[in-house]
Short mmCIF file of C-alpha atoms in Angstrom, two decimals:
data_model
loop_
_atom_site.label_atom_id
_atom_site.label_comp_id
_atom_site.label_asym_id
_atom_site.label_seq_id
_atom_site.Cartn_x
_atom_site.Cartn_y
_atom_site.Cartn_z
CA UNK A 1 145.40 301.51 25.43
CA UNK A 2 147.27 302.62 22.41
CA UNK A 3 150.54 299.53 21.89
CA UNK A 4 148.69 296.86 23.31
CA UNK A 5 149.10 293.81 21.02
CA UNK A 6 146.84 290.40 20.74
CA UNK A 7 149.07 287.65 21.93
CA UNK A 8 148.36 284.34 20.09
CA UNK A 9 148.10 281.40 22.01
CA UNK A 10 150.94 278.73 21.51
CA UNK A 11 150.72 275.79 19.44
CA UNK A 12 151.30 272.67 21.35
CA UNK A 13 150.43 269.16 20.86
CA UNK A 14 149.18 267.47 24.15
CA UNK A 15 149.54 264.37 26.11
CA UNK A 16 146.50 261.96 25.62
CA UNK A 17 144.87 262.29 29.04
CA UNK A 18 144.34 258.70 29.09
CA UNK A 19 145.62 255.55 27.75
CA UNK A 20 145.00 255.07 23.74
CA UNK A 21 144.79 251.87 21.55
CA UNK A 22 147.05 251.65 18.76
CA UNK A 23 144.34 252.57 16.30
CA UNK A 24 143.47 255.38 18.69
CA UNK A 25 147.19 256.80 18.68
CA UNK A 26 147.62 256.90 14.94
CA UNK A 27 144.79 258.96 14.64
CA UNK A 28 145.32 260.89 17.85
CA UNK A 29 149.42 261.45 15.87
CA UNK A 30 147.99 262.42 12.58
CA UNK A 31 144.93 265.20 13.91
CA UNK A 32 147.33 266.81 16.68
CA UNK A 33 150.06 267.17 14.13
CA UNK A 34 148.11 268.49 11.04
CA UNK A 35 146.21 270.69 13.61
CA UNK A 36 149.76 272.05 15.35
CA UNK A 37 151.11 272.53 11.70
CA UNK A 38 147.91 275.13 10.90
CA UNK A 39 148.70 276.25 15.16
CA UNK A 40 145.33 274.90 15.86
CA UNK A 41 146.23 272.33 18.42
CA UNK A 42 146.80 273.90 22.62
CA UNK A 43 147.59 271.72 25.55
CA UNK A 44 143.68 272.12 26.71
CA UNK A 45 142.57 270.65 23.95
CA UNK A 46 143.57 266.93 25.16
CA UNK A 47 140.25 265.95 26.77
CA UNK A 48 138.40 266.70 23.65
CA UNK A 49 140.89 265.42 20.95
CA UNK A 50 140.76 262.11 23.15
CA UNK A 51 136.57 261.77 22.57
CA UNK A 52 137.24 262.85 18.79
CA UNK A 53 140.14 260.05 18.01
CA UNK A 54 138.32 257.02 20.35
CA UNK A 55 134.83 257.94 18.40
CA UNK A 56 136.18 257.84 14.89
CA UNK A 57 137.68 254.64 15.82
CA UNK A 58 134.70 253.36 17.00
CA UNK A 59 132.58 254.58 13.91
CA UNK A 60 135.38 253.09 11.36
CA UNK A 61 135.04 249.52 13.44
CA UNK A 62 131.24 249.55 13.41
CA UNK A 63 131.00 250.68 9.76
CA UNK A 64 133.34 247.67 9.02
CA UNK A 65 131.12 245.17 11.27
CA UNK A 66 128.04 246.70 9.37
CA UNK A 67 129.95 245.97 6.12
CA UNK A 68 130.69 242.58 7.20
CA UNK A 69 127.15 242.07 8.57
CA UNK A 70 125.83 243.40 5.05
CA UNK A 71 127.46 241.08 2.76
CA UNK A 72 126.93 237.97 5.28
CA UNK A 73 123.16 239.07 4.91
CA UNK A 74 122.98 239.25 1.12
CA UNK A 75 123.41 242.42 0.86
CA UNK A 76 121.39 244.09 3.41
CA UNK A 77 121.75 245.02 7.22
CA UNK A 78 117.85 243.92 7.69
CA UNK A 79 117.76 241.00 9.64
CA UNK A 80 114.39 239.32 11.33
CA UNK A 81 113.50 239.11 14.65
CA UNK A 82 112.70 235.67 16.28
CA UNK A 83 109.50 236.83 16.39
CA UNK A 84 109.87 237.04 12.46
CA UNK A 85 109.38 240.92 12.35
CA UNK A 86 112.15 242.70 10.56
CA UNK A 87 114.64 245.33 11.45
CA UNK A 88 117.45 247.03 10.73
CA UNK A 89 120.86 245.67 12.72
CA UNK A 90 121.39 246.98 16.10
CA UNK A 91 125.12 247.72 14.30
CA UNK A 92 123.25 250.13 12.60
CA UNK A 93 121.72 251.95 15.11
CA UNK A 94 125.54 251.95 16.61
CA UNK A 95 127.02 252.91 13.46
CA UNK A 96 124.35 256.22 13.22
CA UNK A 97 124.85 257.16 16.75
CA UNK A 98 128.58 257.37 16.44
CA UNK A 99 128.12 258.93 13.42
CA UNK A 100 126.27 261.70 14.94
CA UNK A 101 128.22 261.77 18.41
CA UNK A 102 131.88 262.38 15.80
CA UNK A 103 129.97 265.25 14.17
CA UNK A 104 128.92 266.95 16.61
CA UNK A 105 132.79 266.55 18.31
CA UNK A 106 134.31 267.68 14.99
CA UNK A 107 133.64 271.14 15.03
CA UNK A 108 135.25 271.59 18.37
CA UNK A 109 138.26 271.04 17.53
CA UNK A 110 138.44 272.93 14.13
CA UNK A 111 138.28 269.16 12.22
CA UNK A 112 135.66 270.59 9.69
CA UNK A 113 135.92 272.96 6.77
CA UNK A 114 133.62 275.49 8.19
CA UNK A 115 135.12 275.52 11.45
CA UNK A 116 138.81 275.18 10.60
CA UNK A 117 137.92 278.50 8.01
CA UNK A 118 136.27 280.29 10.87
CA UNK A 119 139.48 279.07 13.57
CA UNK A 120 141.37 281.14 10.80
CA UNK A 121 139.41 283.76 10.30
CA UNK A 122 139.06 284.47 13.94
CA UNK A 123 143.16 284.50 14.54
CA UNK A 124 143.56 287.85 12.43
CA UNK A 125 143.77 290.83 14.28
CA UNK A 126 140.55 292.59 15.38
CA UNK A 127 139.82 295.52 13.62
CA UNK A 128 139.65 299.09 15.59
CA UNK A 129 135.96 300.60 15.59
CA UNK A 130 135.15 304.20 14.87
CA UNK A 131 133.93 306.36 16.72
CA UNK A 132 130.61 306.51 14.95
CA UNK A 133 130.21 303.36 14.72
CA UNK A 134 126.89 301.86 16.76
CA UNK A 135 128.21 299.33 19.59
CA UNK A 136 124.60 297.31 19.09
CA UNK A 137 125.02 297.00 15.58
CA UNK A 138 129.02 296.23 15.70
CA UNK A 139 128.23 293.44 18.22
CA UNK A 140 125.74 291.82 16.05
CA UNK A 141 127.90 291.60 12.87
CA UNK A 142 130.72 290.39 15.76
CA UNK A 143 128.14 287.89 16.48
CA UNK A 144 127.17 286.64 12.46
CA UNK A 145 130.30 286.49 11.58
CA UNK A 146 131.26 283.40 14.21
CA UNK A 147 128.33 281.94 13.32
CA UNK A 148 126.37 282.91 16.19
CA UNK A 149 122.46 283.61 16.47
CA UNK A 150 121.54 287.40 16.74
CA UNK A 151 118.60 288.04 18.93
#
C-alpha cells in the first residue's frame, strides 16, 4: 500500500446539542475555540463538550455557595445537625462530586495537559515498522505510549 496517506480529521466547532445558559455558552465559546485553534475540536465531540461546559458551571456555582456558606459560618463549612451532631455541608459533598465528575470529563476532550500532549503526539504520522521488528513487542510500546495498560 505504498502512497497511501493518513488523512486528518477536520477541525470543526459544533452546535451545542442542547440549549445552554449564558454562563454555559461562554465557556462552551472559549473551550471549542481554543480547542479548534490547536484542531482538537470535531463535530462529534458536541455531546461531550456539552457535559464538560454545564459541569464546570456547576462546580464554579457550588464552590461559590460553599464560599458563601464558609464565611456565613465563621469560617468553616461544618455545620450541626438538629440532632446537634456535626457535619460537613451537603454543598460540600456537591462541590467534591462535581469536582470529580469534571475530571474525569476533562481528559476526553483533550482539556488536560497530559491528554492535550498525548492528542498531539498521537496526530504525527505513524512510523513504518521493519521487517524485523516483533509485532507483540511493537504493539505493546503502541500500547504505553497512549497510556494504555500492557497485559
Amino acid at each position: 500500500m505504498s502512497g497511501a496517506s493518513v488523512q486528518a480529521i477536520p477541525s470543526e466547532i459544533p452546535t451545542p446539542p442542547s440549549k445552554l445558559s449564558a454562563k454555559e455558552k461562554k465557556v462552551w465559546t472559549h473551550v471549542t475555540t481554543a480547542l479548534h485553534e490547536c484542531g482538537l475540536v470535531h463535530l462529534t465531540d458536541a455531546m461531550a463538550l456539552t457535559v464538560i461546559c454545564r459541569t464546570f458551571v456547576r462546580w464554579v456555582e457550588a464552590e461559590e455557595a460553599l464560599d458563601q456558606l464558609t464565611h456565613e459560618n465563621g469560617g468553616t463549612y461544618i455545620v450541626a445537625t438538629p440532632n446537634g451532631y456535626e457535619q460537613p455541608h451537603q454543598l460540600f459533598f456537591v462541590v467534591r462530586s462535581l469536582k470529580k465528575e469534571l475530571l474525569q470529563w476533562l481528559p476526553e476532550a483533550a482539556l488536560t495537559i497530559p491528554s492535550f500532549a498525548k492528542a498531539i503526539e498521537t496526530r504525527q504520522a505513524p512510523v513504518q515498522g521493519t521487517l524485523f521488528e516483533d509485532p507483540v513487542e511493537a504493539h505493546r510500546r503502541r500500547k504505553t505510549a497512549l497510556g494504555i495498560r500492557a497485559v
